[in-house]
């Protein structure tokens, strides 16, 4: 395990562990295979990238700061700091949206995924279709559909339940999550060796007992890395909600820039938001990789 | 149906069973019958349908024609009480197939609790006793991944026994083991047979078959070519295919 490279290239039949020395085609193929297992492109966030990003931002801000001082304008850092509380609230809103969409999408996705392994062909086929449809639809299109097709309030039992845009955005984002979770569940169930089903069956377990007591508990481990990867991707996708007018961090950033009539704020401001997202998603991506490698060793 | 069965009747009664997978005919009219408390071994070349036959007995694989009766229960009956059948027939596989997320003890306890809804404390006591019986005392809390092949296979045997079956099916249970551990598993099976469990084994261990079996069946291409008590079978095989097979293996 010690020789395993940072991307887990160990065990290549006596080959090298250095990714650079692998023929490119082979490397790409291996990468696409891993991503197929994961069900989505894997986020490759590296600490090195964050360091570069920060360095570039500091250099640029320093340069702009010097120019601002020369021109007698208010320093950029002061202007930026003034807006940090508001923007950070927006960022927290993004996180809230991501957590709620993930929760909703996971619940729906698990149900859909279980339907995909049903013995009844109509259920199996329809859930497969729904899964493929939402998995391959652009996220933004789904978001638009939800924003414009869902009513702004629901009337039930003589009460009016308002349905604000941010809730619609959560629903819209949870649809692709649902489809991806459905595939993750199906893939994990299919990866369990058939001997497990046979053993359970020979011990007189019925199908439900087999699925809930034997198969799914073993799947949880295998589902965790792709599920966390999906969450990191979703978190980054929450900024799509700004396009449909939810006041999350990007919307607020645009308003701030409109209020402060100066161009040199643009790069430091968006750069700061970028860093926040990176800092939030980086540990998740690393943990995903670590779990992936750990379980790969065990299997 | 089971009311008509008495202990002097065969506990496993297989008549003219046919089974195909698509165009491949795997069983082409197999008949076999086992009295209670007897031990039979099935030997034969690879692909001759031995595993399929065992799987048919506990209805893991449906048959197309013929009849299989276990303790008078017709397995081929579409209305068969599958739970009632499978609790009477234990099965052990070549690849152990233990549940990797459960400890040895939990593996043994699971089916009686989940399927038969038996009392947990009672089941636990029985499970500990069974693990002791297969000489795995002290390994109760080990996960399958922490056990050797032979130990895993003995947990699998204990797991089947926990359902208190009346017939045990063993499908090449020592084929995946290294030579030193084969012995400990065979000892366990022999003890079971000596205690009066009805055992049906598919095996390549000819010495073991000769020693424990009351009856040997030789299969080739979906048919039972020859069968008889081990002494006769091994010393005086009549069919040329049997002779060829024994010549290769002994
Ligand atoms: N589920 C299945 N679907 C299709 N074909 C199958 C299936 N199970 C078994 N077969 C085929 O049936 C034939 C007999 O298989 P079986 O496993 O019963 O043989 P066996 O005698 O146990 O062989 P071995 O000694 O190698 O275990 C083989 O040709 C196999 O390919
Ligand atoms: Mg076999």
Coordinates of C-alpha atoms in Angstrom, one line a residue, chain A:
Chain A
X1 CA 0.0 0.0 0.0
X2 CA 3.0 2.2 0.5
X3 CA 3.9 2.3 -3.1
X4 CA 0.4 3.3 -4.2
X5 CA 0.6 6.7 -5.9
X6 CA -1.6 9.6 -5.0
X7 CA -4.1 8.5 -7.6
X8 CA -4.0 4.8 -6.7
X9 CA -2.2 3.4 -9.8
X10 CA -0.8 0.5 -7.9
X11 CA -1.2 -3.0 -9.0
X12 CA -0.6 -2.5 -12.7
X13 CA 0.8 -6.0 -13.2
X14 CA 4.4 -5.1 -12.3
X15 CA 4.2 -1.8 -14.2
X16 CA 5.4 1.5 -13.0
X17 CA 3.6 3.5 -10.3
X18 CA 4.4 6.8 -11.8
X19 CA 1.4 8.0 -13.7
X20 CA 3.5 10.1 -16.1
X21 CA 5.2 7.0 -17.4
X22 CA 2.0 5.2 -18.4
X23 CA 1.0 5.5 -22.0
X24 CA -1.5 8.2 -22.2
X25 CA -4.2 6.1 -23.8
X26 CA -4.0 3.5 -21.1
X27 CA -4.1 6.2 -18.4
X28 CA -7.2 7.8 -20.0
X29 CA -8.9 4.5 -20.2
X30 CA -8.2 3.7 -16.6
X31 CA -9.5 7.2 -15.6
X32 CA -12.7 6.7 -17.6
X33 CA -13.2 3.3 -16.0
X34 CA -12.9 4.8 -12.5
X35 CA -15.3 7.5 -13.4
X36 CA -17.8 5.0 -14.7
X37 CA -17.6 3.3 -11.3
X38 CA -18.1 6.6 -9.7
X39 CA -21.0 7.4 -12.0
X40 CA -19.7 11.0 -12.6
X41 CA -16.5 12.8 -13.4
X42 CA -14.4 12.8 -10.2
X43 CA -13.5 16.1 -8.8
X44 CA -9.7 16.5 -8.8
X45 CA -9.2 19.2 -6.3
X46 CA -5.6 19.5 -5.3
X47 CA -4.1 21.5 -2.5
X48 CA -1.4 22.7 -4.9
X49 CA -4.1 24.2 -7.1
X50 CA -5.5 26.2 -4.1
X51 CA -2.0 27.5 -3.3
X52 CA -1.6 28.7 -6.9
X53 CA -5.0 30.3 -6.9
X54 CA -4.3 32.2 -3.7
X55 CA -0.9 33.3 -4.9
X56 CA -2.3 34.7 -8.1
X57 CA -5.1 36.4 -6.3
X58 CA -2.8 38.0 -3.8
X59 CA -0.5 39.2 -6.6
X60 CA -3.3 40.7 -8.5
X61 CA -5.0 42.3 -5.5
X62 CA -1.6 43.8 -4.5
X63 CA -1.1 45.2 -7.9
X64 CA -4.7 46.6 -8.0
X65 CA -4.3 47.9 -4.5
X66 CA -1.2 49.9 -5.5
X67 CA -3.0 51.3 -8.5
X68 CA -6.0 52.3 -6.3
X69 CA -3.7 54.0 -3.9
X70 CA -2.0 55.9 -6.7
X71 CA -5.4 57.0 -8.0
X72 CA -6.5 58.0 -4.5
X73 CA -9.4 55.5 -4.4
X74 CA -10.6 53.6 -1.4
X75 CA -8.4 50.5 -0.8
X76 CA -9.7 47.3 -2.3
X77 CA -9.3 45.3 0.9
X78 CA -11.5 47.8 2.8
X79 CA -14.2 47.7 0.2
X80 CA -14.1 43.9 0.1
X81 CA -14.2 43.5 3.9
X82 CA -17.3 45.6 4.0
X83 CA -19.2 43.1 1.9
X84 CA -17.8 39.9 3.3
X85 CA -20.5 39.4 5.9
X86 CA -23.3 39.7 3.3
X87 CA -21.5 37.6 0.8
X88 CA -20.7 34.9 3.3
X89 CA -24.4 34.8 4.2
X90 CA -25.0 34.1 0.5
X91 CA -22.4 31.4 0.6
X92 CA -24.0 29.8 3.6
X93 CA -27.3 29.9 1.6
X94 CA -25.6 27.9 -1.2
X95 CA -24.5 25.3 1.3
X96 CA -28.0 25.1 2.7
X97 CA -29.4 24.6 -0.8
X98 CA -26.8 21.9 -1.5
X99 CA -27.5 20.0 1.7
X100 CA -31.3 20.1 1.2
X101 CA -31.1 19.1 -2.5
X102 CA -28.7 16.3 -1.6
X103 CA -31.1 15.0 1.1
X104 CA -34.1 15.2 -1.1
X105 CA -32.3 13.7 -4.1
X106 CA -30.8 10.9 -2.1
X107 CA -34.2 9.8 -0.6
X108 CA -35.8 9.9 -4.1
X109 CA -32.8 8.3 -5.7
X110 CA -32.6 5.4 -3.3
X111 CA -36.3 4.6 -4.0
X112 CA -35.7 4.9 -7.8
X113 CA -32.6 2.8 -7.6
X114 CA -34.4 0.1 -5.7
X115 CA -37.1 0.2 -8.3
X116 CA -34.4 -0.4 -10.9
X117 CA -33.6 -3.8 -9.4
X118 CA -37.3 -4.8 -9.1
X119 CA -38.3 -8.1 -10.5
X120 CA -41.4 -6.5 -12.2
X121 CA -40.4 -5.4 -15.7
X122 CA -42.8 -2.3 -15.9
X123 CA -41.3 -0.9 -12.7
X124 CA -37.8 -1.7 -13.7
X125 CA -38.2 -0.2 -17.1
X126 CA -40.0 2.9 -16.1
X127 CA -37.5 3.7 -13.3
X128 CA -34.6 3.0 -15.7
X129 CA -36.1 5.5 -18.1
X130 CA -36.6 8.2 -15.5
X131 CA -33.1 7.7 -14.3
X132 CA -31.6 8.0 -17.7
X133 CA -33.7 11.0 -18.6
X134 CA -32.8 13.0 -15.6
X135 CA -29.2 11.9 -15.6
X136 CA -28.6 13.1 -19.1
X137 CA -30.6 16.3 -19.0
X138 CA -28.6 19.5 -18.5
X139 CA -28.9 20.6 -14.9
X140 CA -29.8 24.2 -15.8
X141 CA -32.7 23.0 -18.0
X142 CA -34.1 21.0 -15.1
X143 CA -33.7 24.1 -12.9
X144 CA -35.5 26.3 -15.3
X145 CA -38.3 23.8 -15.6
X146 CA -38.8 23.7 -11.9
X147 CA -38.7 27.5 -11.5
X148 CA -41.2 28.1 -14.3
X149 CA -43.5 25.1 -14.1
X150 CA -44.0 24.8 -10.3
X151 CA -46.7 27.1 -8.9
X152 CA -45.6 30.0 -6.6
X153 CA -47.9 28.7 -3.9
X154 CA -49.8 25.6 -3.1
X155 CA -53.4 25.8 -1.9
X156 CA -54.2 22.9 0.4
X157 CA -56.9 22.5 3.1
X158 CA -57.8 26.2 2.6
X159 CA -54.2 27.2 3.4
X160 CA -51.8 28.9 1.2
X161 CA -48.3 27.4 1.4
X162 CA -45.9 29.7 -0.4
X163 CA -43.4 28.2 -2.7
X164 CA -40.4 30.5 -3.0
X165 CA -37.8 30.3 -5.7
X166 CA -35.2 28.9 -3.5
X167 CA -37.4 25.9 -2.7
X168 CA -38.0 25.4 -6.3
X169 CA -34.3 25.6 -6.9
X170 CA -33.8 22.8 -4.3
X171 CA -36.3 20.7 -6.1
X172 CA -34.7 21.4 -9.5
X173 CA -31.2 20.5 -8.3
X174 CA -32.5 17.4 -6.5
X175 CA -33.7 15.9 -9.8
X176 CA -30.2 15.2 -11.3
X177 CA -29.0 14.2 -7.9
X178 CA -31.9 11.7 -7.7
X179 CA -31.0 10.2 -11.0
X180 CA -27.3 9.9 -10.2
X181 CA -28.0 8.4 -6.8
X182 CA -30.4 5.9 -8.5
X183 CA -27.5 4.8 -10.7
X184 CA -25.1 4.6 -7.8
X185 CA -27.5 2.3 -6.0
X186 CA -28.1 0.1 -9.0
X187 CA -24.3 -0.1 -9.7
X188 CA -23.5 -1.0 -6.1
X189 CA -26.2 -3.7 -6.0
X190 CA -24.9 -5.2 -9.2
X191 CA -21.4 -5.2 -7.9
X192 CA -22.3 -7.6 -5.1
X193 CA -21.3 -11.1 -6.1
X194 CA -24.2 -13.4 -7.0
X195 CA -22.9 -15.9 -4.4
X196 CA -24.3 -13.5 -1.7
X197 CA -27.8 -13.7 -3.2
X198 CA -27.5 -17.5 -3.6
X199 CA -26.4 -18.0 0.0
X200 CA -29.2 -15.9 1.3
X201 CA -31.7 -17.7 -0.8
X202 CA -30.5 -21.1 0.3
X203 CA -31.0 -19.9 3.9
X204 CA -34.6 -19.2 3.0
X205 CA -34.3 -15.4 3.0
X206 CA -37.0 -13.9 0.8
X207 CA -36.1 -11.2 -1.7
X208 CA -36.9 -8.3 0.6
X209 CA -34.9 -9.7 3.5
X210 CA -32.0 -10.4 1.2
X211 CA -32.0 -6.9 -0.1
X212 CA -32.3 -5.1 3.2
X213 CA -30.3 -7.4 5.4
X214 CA -27.6 -8.7 3.1
X215 CA -27.2 -6.7 0.0
X216 CA -27.8 -3.1 0.9
X217 CA -25.6 -3.1 4.1
X218 CA -22.7 -4.2 1.9
X219 CA -23.5 -1.5 -0.7
X220 CA -23.3 1.4 1.7
X221 CA -19.5 1.2 1.7
X222 CA -19.3 1.1 -2.0
X223 CA -21.8 3.9 -2.5
X224 CA -20.2 6.4 -0.1
X225 CA -17.3 7.6 -2.3
X226 CA -19.5 8.3 -5.5
X227 CA -22.2 9.8 -3.3
X228 CA -19.7 12.2 -1.7
X229 CA -18.3 13.1 -5.1
X230 CA -21.8 13.8 -6.3
X231 CA -22.3 16.1 -3.3
X232 CA -19.1 18.1 -4.1
X233 CA -20.3 18.5 -7.7
X234 CA -23.7 19.6 -6.5
X235 CA -22.3 22.2 -4.2
X236 CA -20.5 23.8 -7.1
X237 CA -23.6 23.6 -9.2
X238 CA -25.7 25.6 -6.6
X239 CA -24.4 28.8 -8.2
X240 CA -26.7 27.9 -11.2
X241 CA -29.5 29.1 -8.9
X242 CA -28.3 32.7 -9.4
X243 CA -29.4 32.5 -13.0
X244 CA -33.0 31.9 -11.9
X245 CA -32.8 34.7 -9.4
X246 CA -32.2 33.0 -6.0
X247 CA -30.2 35.3 -3.8
X248 CA -27.3 33.1 -3.3
X249 CA -23.6 34.1 -3.3
X250 CA -23.3 34.8 -7.0
X251 CA -26.4 36.9 -7.2
X252 CA -25.2 38.9 -4.2
X253 CA -21.8 39.3 -5.8
X254 CA -23.4 40.8 -8.9
X255 CA -25.4 43.2 -6.8
X256 CA -22.3 44.3 -4.9
X257 CA -20.4 44.9 -8.1
X258 CA -23.3 47.0 -9.4
X259 CA -23.4 49.0 -6.1
X260 CA -19.6 49.6 -6.1
X261 CA -19.0 51.3 -9.4
X262 CA -15.4 50.2 -9.9
X263 CA -13.9 47.5 -12.1
X264 CA -10.8 46.5 -10.0
X265 CA -13.0 44.8 -7.5
X266 CA -14.3 42.1 -9.9
X267 CA -11.4 39.7 -9.8
X268 CA -10.7 39.9 -6.0
X269 CA -14.4 39.5 -5.3
X270 CA -15.0 36.4 -7.5
X271 CA -11.7 35.1 -6.5
X272 CA -12.6 35.1 -2.8
X273 CA -15.8 33.2 -3.6
X274 CA -13.9 30.7 -5.6
X275 CA -11.6 30.1 -2.6
X276 CA -14.6 29.6 -0.3
X277 CA -16.0 26.9 -2.6
X278 CA -12.6 25.3 -2.9
X279 CA -12.0 25.3 0.8
X280 CA -15.5 23.7 1.4
X281 CA -15.2 21.0 -1.3
X282 CA -11.5 20.1 -1.0
X283 CA -11.8 18.0 2.2
X284 CA -14.8 16.2 0.7
X285 CA -12.9 15.4 -2.4
X286 CA -9.9 14.2 -0.5
X287 CA -12.0 12.1 1.8
X288 CA -13.7 10.6 -1.2
X289 CA -10.4 9.6 -2.7
X290 CA -9.2 8.2 0.6
X291 CA -12.3 6.1 1.0
X292 CA -12.1 4.9 -2.6
X293 CA -8.6 3.7 -2.1
X294 CA -9.3 2.1 1.2
X295 CA -12.2 0.1 -0.1
X296 CA -10.4 -0.7 -3.3
X297 CA -7.7 -2.3 -1.2
X298 CA -10.2 -4.4 0.8
X299 CA -12.1 -5.7 -2.2

